[in-house]
mmCIF file of C-alpha atoms in Angstrom:
data_model
loop_
_atom_site.group_PDB
_atom_site.id
_atom_site.type_symbol
_atom_site.label_atom_id
_atom_site.label_comp_id
_atom_site.label_asym_id
_atom_site.label_seq_id
_atom_site.Cartn_x
_atom_site.Cartn_y
_atom_site.Cartn_z
ATOM 1 C CA UNK Q 1 -9.483 -31.322 24.409
ATOM 2 C CA UNK Q 2 -9.776 -33.727 21.327
ATOM 3 C CA UNK Q 3 -11.709 -36.184 23.338
ATOM 4 C CA UNK Q 4 -14.101 -33.514 24.589
ATOM 5 C CA UNK Q 5 -14.875 -32.386 20.899
ATOM 6 C CA UNK Q 6 -15.206 -36.074 19.756
ATOM 7 C CA UNK Q 7 -17.555 -36.616 22.864
ATOM 8 C CA UNK Q 8 -19.684 -33.217 22.052
ATOM 9 C CA UNK Q 9 -20.031 -34.591 18.295
ATOM 10 C CA UNK Q 10 -21.079 -37.735 19.076
ATOM 11 C CA UNK Q 11 -24.821 -37.671 19.903
ATOM 12 C CA UNK Q 12 -26.481 -39.330 22.534
ATOM 13 C CA UNK Q 13 -24.716 -42.547 22.621
ATOM 14 C CA UNK Q 14 -22.027 -40.944 24.116
ATOM 15 C CA UNK Q 15 -23.759 -40.891 27.567
ATOM 16 C CA UNK Q 16 -24.376 -44.708 28.072
ATOM 17 C CA UNK Q 17 -20.804 -45.156 27.118
ATOM 18 C CA UNK Q 18 -19.462 -42.638 29.455
ATOM 19 C CA UNK Q 19 -21.971 -44.048 32.400
ATOM 20 C CA UNK Q 20 -20.386 -47.605 31.452
ATOM 21 C CA UNK Q 21 -16.696 -46.246 31.686
ATOM 22 C CA UNK Q 22 -17.347 -44.353 34.665
ATOM 23 C CA UNK Q 23 -18.754 -47.604 36.483
ATOM 24 C CA UNK Q 24 -15.747 -49.499 35.367
ATOM 25 C CA UNK Q 25 -13.218 -47.108 36.433
ATOM 26 C CA UNK Q 26 -15.050 -47.294 39.964
ATOM 27 C CA UNK Q 27 -15.028 -51.042 40.336
ATOM 28 C CA UNK Q 28 -11.589 -50.932 38.918
ATOM 29 C CA UNK Q 29 -10.107 -48.435 41.747
ATOM 30 C CA UNK Q 30 -12.102 -50.505 44.581
ATOM 31 C CA UNK Q 31 -10.843 -53.930 43.666
ATOM 32 C CA UNK Q 32 -7.407 -52.186 43.232
ATOM 33 C CA UNK Q 33 -7.435 -50.883 46.751
ATOM 34 C CA UNK Q 34 -8.892 -54.149 48.154
ATOM 35 C CA UNK Q 35 -6.165 -56.327 46.690
ATOM 36 C CA UNK Q 36 -3.380 -53.892 47.491
ATOM 37 C CA UNK Q 37 -4.685 -53.718 51.428
ATOM 38 C CA UNK Q 38 -5.180 -57.713 51.011
ATOM 39 C CA UNK Q 39 -1.540 -58.333 49.902
ATOM 40 C CA UNK Q 40 -0.324 -55.953 52.839
ATOM 41 C CA UNK Q 41 -2.133 -57.759 55.473
ATOM 42 C CA UNK Q 42 -1.324 -61.253 54.024
ATOM 43 C CA UNK Q 43 2.379 -60.222 54.300
ATOM 44 C CA UNK Q 44 1.801 -58.783 57.839
ATOM 45 C CA UNK Q 45 0.086 -61.729 59.289
ATOM 46 C CA UNK Q 46 2.574 -64.197 57.899
ATOM 47 C CA UNK Q 47 5.402 -62.396 59.165
ATOM 48 C CA UNK Q 48 3.814 -62.260 62.724
ATOM 49 C CA UNK Q 49 2.950 -65.931 62.512
ATOM 50 C CA UNK Q 50 6.086 -67.614 61.177
ATOM 51 C CA UNK Q 51 7.875 -67.072 64.724
ATOM 52 C CA UNK Q 52 4.799 -68.516 66.607
ATOM 53 C CA UNK Q 53 4.354 -71.631 64.476
ATOM 54 C CA UNK Q 54 8.101 -72.302 64.424
ATOM 55 C CA UNK Q 55 7.865 -72.035 68.434
ATOM 56 C CA UNK Q 56 4.902 -74.323 68.299
ATOM 57 C CA UNK Q 57 3.211 -71.542 69.875
ATOM 58 C CA UNK Q 58 -0.455 -72.474 68.289
ATOM 59 C CA UNK Q 59 -2.400 -70.609 70.941
ATOM 60 C CA UNK Q 60 -1.140 -67.153 70.101
ATOM 61 C CA UNK Q 61 -1.005 -67.888 66.637
ATOM 62 C CA UNK Q 62 -4.998 -68.732 66.814
ATOM 63 C CA UNK Q 63 -5.823 -65.928 68.688
ATOM 64 C CA UNK Q 64 -3.986 -63.452 66.309
ATOM 65 C CA UNK Q 65 -5.594 -65.114 63.129
ATOM 66 C CA UNK Q 66 -9.093 -64.880 65.179
ATOM 67 C CA UNK Q 67 -8.534 -61.099 65.619
ATOM 68 C CA UNK Q 68 -7.529 -60.220 62.336
ATOM 69 C CA UNK Q 69 -10.247 -60.635 59.516
ATOM 70 C CA UNK Q 70 -8.094 -60.872 56.328
ATOM 71 C CA UNK Q 71 -8.582 -63.742 53.892
ATOM 72 C CA UNK Q 72 -5.168 -65.365 55.109
ATOM 73 C CA UNK Q 73 -6.187 -65.552 58.572
ATOM 74 C CA UNK Q 74 -9.551 -66.898 57.764
ATOM 75 C CA UNK Q 75 -7.853 -69.745 55.728
ATOM 76 C CA UNK Q 76 -5.850 -70.703 58.511
ATOM 77 C CA UNK Q 77 -8.439 -70.655 61.125
ATOM 78 C CA UNK Q 78 -9.893 -73.706 59.332
ATOM 79 C CA UNK Q 79 -6.542 -75.644 59.604
ATOM 80 C CA UNK Q 80 -5.938 -74.139 63.260
ATOM 81 C CA UNK Q 81 -9.506 -75.295 64.199
ATOM 82 C CA UNK Q 82 -8.752 -79.169 62.913
ATOM 83 C CA UNK Q 83 -5.123 -78.903 64.406
ATOM 84 C CA UNK Q 84 -6.852 -78.127 67.960
ATOM 85 C CA UNK Q 85 -8.660 -81.244 67.754
ATOM 86 C CA UNK Q 86 -5.737 -83.468 67.225
ATOM 87 C CA UNK Q 87 -6.702 -84.306 63.540
ATOM 88 C CA UNK Q 88 -4.509 -86.076 60.782
ATOM 89 C CA UNK Q 89 -2.171 -84.082 58.206
ATOM 90 C CA UNK Q 90 -5.198 -85.145 55.564
ATOM 91 C CA UNK Q 91 -7.783 -83.503 57.527
ATOM 92 C CA UNK Q 92 -5.957 -80.214 58.351
ATOM 93 C CA UNK Q 93 -4.906 -79.913 54.594
ATOM 94 C CA UNK Q 94 -8.592 -80.614 53.522
ATOM 95 C CA UNK Q 95 -9.946 -77.625 55.870
ATOM 96 C CA UNK Q 96 -7.276 -75.182 54.595
ATOM 97 C CA UNK Q 97 -8.445 -76.015 50.955
ATOM 98 C CA UNK Q 98 -11.848 -75.450 52.201
ATOM 99 C CA UNK Q 99 -11.018 -72.037 53.453
ATOM 100 C CA UNK Q 100 -9.267 -70.902 50.159
ATOM 101 C CA UNK Q 101 -12.672 -71.968 48.503
ATOM 102 C CA UNK Q 102 -14.851 -69.988 50.772
ATOM 103 C CA UNK Q 103 -12.318 -67.001 50.418
ATOM 104 C CA UNK Q 104 -12.215 -67.182 46.533
ATOM 105 C CA UNK Q 105 -15.514 -65.197 45.734
ATOM 106 C CA UNK Q 106 -14.401 -62.519 47.792
ATOM 107 C CA UNK Q 107 -11.357 -62.211 46.068
ATOM 108 C CA UNK Q 108 -12.459 -62.185 42.804
ATOM 109 C CA UNK Q 109 -15.740 -60.470 42.902
ATOM 110 C CA UNK Q 110 -16.649 -58.040 40.429
ATOM 111 C CA UNK Q 111 -13.695 -58.194 38.577
ATOM 112 C CA UNK Q 112 -14.948 -60.121 35.908
ATOM 113 C CA UNK Q 113 -17.571 -57.049 35.274
ATOM 114 C CA UNK Q 114 -14.791 -55.121 33.604
ATOM 115 C CA UNK Q 115 -14.600 -57.375 30.859
ATOM 116 C CA UNK Q 116 -18.626 -57.574 30.473
ATOM 117 C CA UNK Q 117 -18.388 -53.530 30.795
ATOM 118 C CA UNK Q 118 -15.615 -53.266 27.875
ATOM 119 C CA UNK Q 119 -17.710 -55.200 25.692
ATOM 120 C CA UNK Q 120 -20.809 -53.222 26.306
ATOM 121 C CA UNK Q 121 -19.018 -49.832 25.743
ATOM 122 C CA UNK Q 122 -17.638 -51.370 22.334
ATOM 123 C CA UNK Q 123 -21.175 -52.373 21.318
ATOM 124 C CA UNK Q 124 -22.861 -49.176 22.284
ATOM 125 C CA UNK Q 125 -20.151 -47.560 20.202
ATOM 126 C CA UNK Q 126 -21.329 -49.599 17.554
ATOM 127 C CA UNK Q 127 -25.035 -48.982 17.791
ATOM 128 C CA UNK Q 128 -24.530 -45.621 17.902
ATOM 129 C CA UNK Q 129 -22.454 -45.419 14.815
ATOM 130 C CA UNK Q 130 -24.876 -47.458 12.927
ATOM 131 C CA UNK Q 131 -27.972 -45.510 14.095
ATOM 132 C CA UNK Q 132 -25.932 -42.411 13.047
ATOM 133 C CA UNK Q 133 -25.447 -43.633 9.665
ATOM 134 C CA UNK Q 134 -29.097 -44.679 9.329
ATOM 135 C CA UNK Q 135 -29.986 -40.889 10.196
ATOM 136 C CA UNK Q 136 -27.415 -39.486 8.242
ATOM 137 C CA UNK Q 137 -28.013 -41.369 4.783
ATOM 138 C CA UNK Q 138 -32.422 -40.618 5.594
ATOM 139 C CA UNK Q 139 -31.129 -36.785 5.710
ATOM 140 C CA UNK Q 140 -29.049 -36.855 2.746
ATOM 141 C CA UNK Q 141 -31.797 -38.570 0.927
ATOM 142 C CA UNK Q 142 -33.994 -35.198 1.360
ATOM 143 C CA UNK Q 143 -31.446 -32.708 1.299
ATOM 144 C CA UNK Q 144 -30.431 -30.550 -2.052
ATOM 145 C CA UNK Q 145 -28.188 -32.479 -4.537
ATOM 146 C CA UNK Q 146 -25.539 -30.110 -4.490
ATOM 147 C CA UNK Q 147 -25.178 -30.400 -0.604
ATOM 148 C CA UNK Q 148 -25.304 -34.296 -0.131
ATOM 149 C CA UNK Q 149 -21.897 -35.151 -0.519
ATOM 150 C CA UNK Q 150 -20.394 -32.391 2.462
ATOM 151 C CA UNK Q 151 -23.586 -33.281 4.260
ATOM 152 C CA UNK Q 152 -23.019 -37.192 4.083
ATOM 153 C CA UNK Q 153 -19.167 -36.918 4.650
ATOM 154 C CA UNK Q 154 -20.313 -34.598 7.925
ATOM 155 C CA UNK Q 155 -22.897 -37.317 9.561
ATOM 156 C CA UNK Q 156 -20.430 -40.108 8.869
ATOM 157 C CA UNK Q 157 -17.580 -38.197 10.970
ATOM 158 C CA UNK Q 158 -20.262 -37.792 13.700
ATOM 159 C CA UNK Q 159 -21.275 -41.111 13.627
ATOM 160 C CA UNK Q 160 -17.757 -42.442 13.582
ATOM 161 C CA UNK Q 161 -17.243 -40.710 16.926
ATOM 162 C CA UNK Q 162 -19.445 -42.744 18.733
ATOM 163 C CA UNK Q 163 -17.258 -46.101 17.901
ATOM 164 C CA UNK Q 164 -14.097 -44.277 18.911
ATOM 165 C CA UNK Q 165 -15.148 -43.110 22.018
ATOM 166 C CA UNK Q 166 -16.512 -46.878 22.724
ATOM 167 C CA UNK Q 167 -13.163 -48.195 21.966
ATOM 168 C CA UNK Q 168 -11.530 -45.377 24.391
ATOM 169 C CA UNK Q 169 -13.486 -46.816 27.150
ATOM 170 C CA UNK Q 170 -13.274 -50.440 26.303
ATOM 171 C CA UNK Q 171 -9.619 -50.497 25.983
ATOM 172 C CA UNK Q 172 -8.639 -49.329 29.172
ATOM 173 C CA UNK Q 173 -11.282 -51.629 31.030
ATOM 174 C CA UNK Q 174 -9.775 -54.658 29.093
ATOM 175 C CA UNK Q 175 -6.438 -53.600 30.393
ATOM 176 C CA UNK Q 176 -7.310 -53.239 33.995
ATOM 177 C CA UNK Q 177 -9.353 -56.517 33.979
ATOM 178 C CA UNK Q 178 -6.160 -58.064 32.678
ATOM 179 C CA UNK Q 179 -4.272 -56.765 35.727
ATOM 180 C CA UNK Q 180 -6.701 -57.173 38.347
ATOM 181 C CA UNK Q 181 -6.966 -60.665 37.219
ATOM 182 C CA UNK Q 182 -3.283 -61.378 37.335
ATOM 183 C CA UNK Q 183 -2.710 -59.806 40.679
ATOM 184 C CA UNK Q 184 -5.397 -61.503 42.112
ATOM 185 C CA UNK Q 185 -3.864 -64.655 40.875
ATOM 186 C CA UNK Q 186 -0.534 -63.932 42.450
ATOM 187 C CA UNK Q 187 -2.739 -63.349 45.655
ATOM 188 C CA UNK Q 188 -4.146 -66.604 45.670
ATOM 189 C CA UNK Q 189 -0.986 -68.294 45.054
ATOM 190 C CA UNK Q 190 0.825 -66.260 48.140
ATOM 191 C CA UNK Q 191 -2.376 -67.321 50.424
ATOM 192 C CA UNK Q 192 -2.191 -71.131 48.999
ATOM 193 C CA UNK Q 193 1.952 -70.970 49.725
ATOM 194 C CA UNK Q 194 1.124 -69.509 53.218
ATOM 195 C CA UNK Q 195 -1.288 -72.334 54.032
ATOM 196 C CA UNK Q 196 1.020 -75.143 52.753
ATOM 197 C CA UNK Q 197 4.096 -73.571 54.726
ATOM 198 C CA UNK Q 198 1.501 -73.191 57.963
ATOM 199 C CA UNK Q 199 0.303 -76.567 57.654
ATOM 200 C CA UNK Q 200 4.251 -78.194 57.351
ATOM 201 C CA UNK Q 201 4.765 -76.301 60.599
ATOM 202 C CA UNK Q 202 1.743 -77.476 62.270
ATOM 203 C CA UNK Q 203 2.315 -81.135 61.251
ATOM 204 C CA UNK Q 204 6.152 -82.209 61.455
ATOM 205 C CA UNK Q 205 6.951 -85.754 61.039
#
């Protein structure tokens, strides 16, 4: 309820901040769901692949990764393509690295916008406060001397609400951004480890 009152008393700049917050939350939810699903798919695909690779059943492994459209499957397809051509370990490793680089944009896309939206929310809050203070001092200059103190304090309180709401929007977006960056890094590490293990199983001395 306090946030609702703060919003209602903040003026027109509250609405752009609210829009920025809403867009940021939509991106955060979409990225979170995507990363969770990708993480589960990665673990599932790898669990199925390990017995095939250990048994040198590359035909089934290739068929599995070709049917599943996930980052780990796409990365391994690069390696399997070179393995089927009887390429050397270095060539297969380079192909897997190329696959990881191709998948990175999809894993990290839109996450960086959260930090940008957090900064925009903060700046909008400050801008709203500055404009509110300008309007407050302008109104006070034309007011009755007996009412100036009360009018000024009330106007400043209203103007500061914009900064407060900007920070209320920015802080969660920054926290979510940090969480998603960390989760993405863990997922990339998992894909890289799986690719390395697959390489060791494909090319045995």
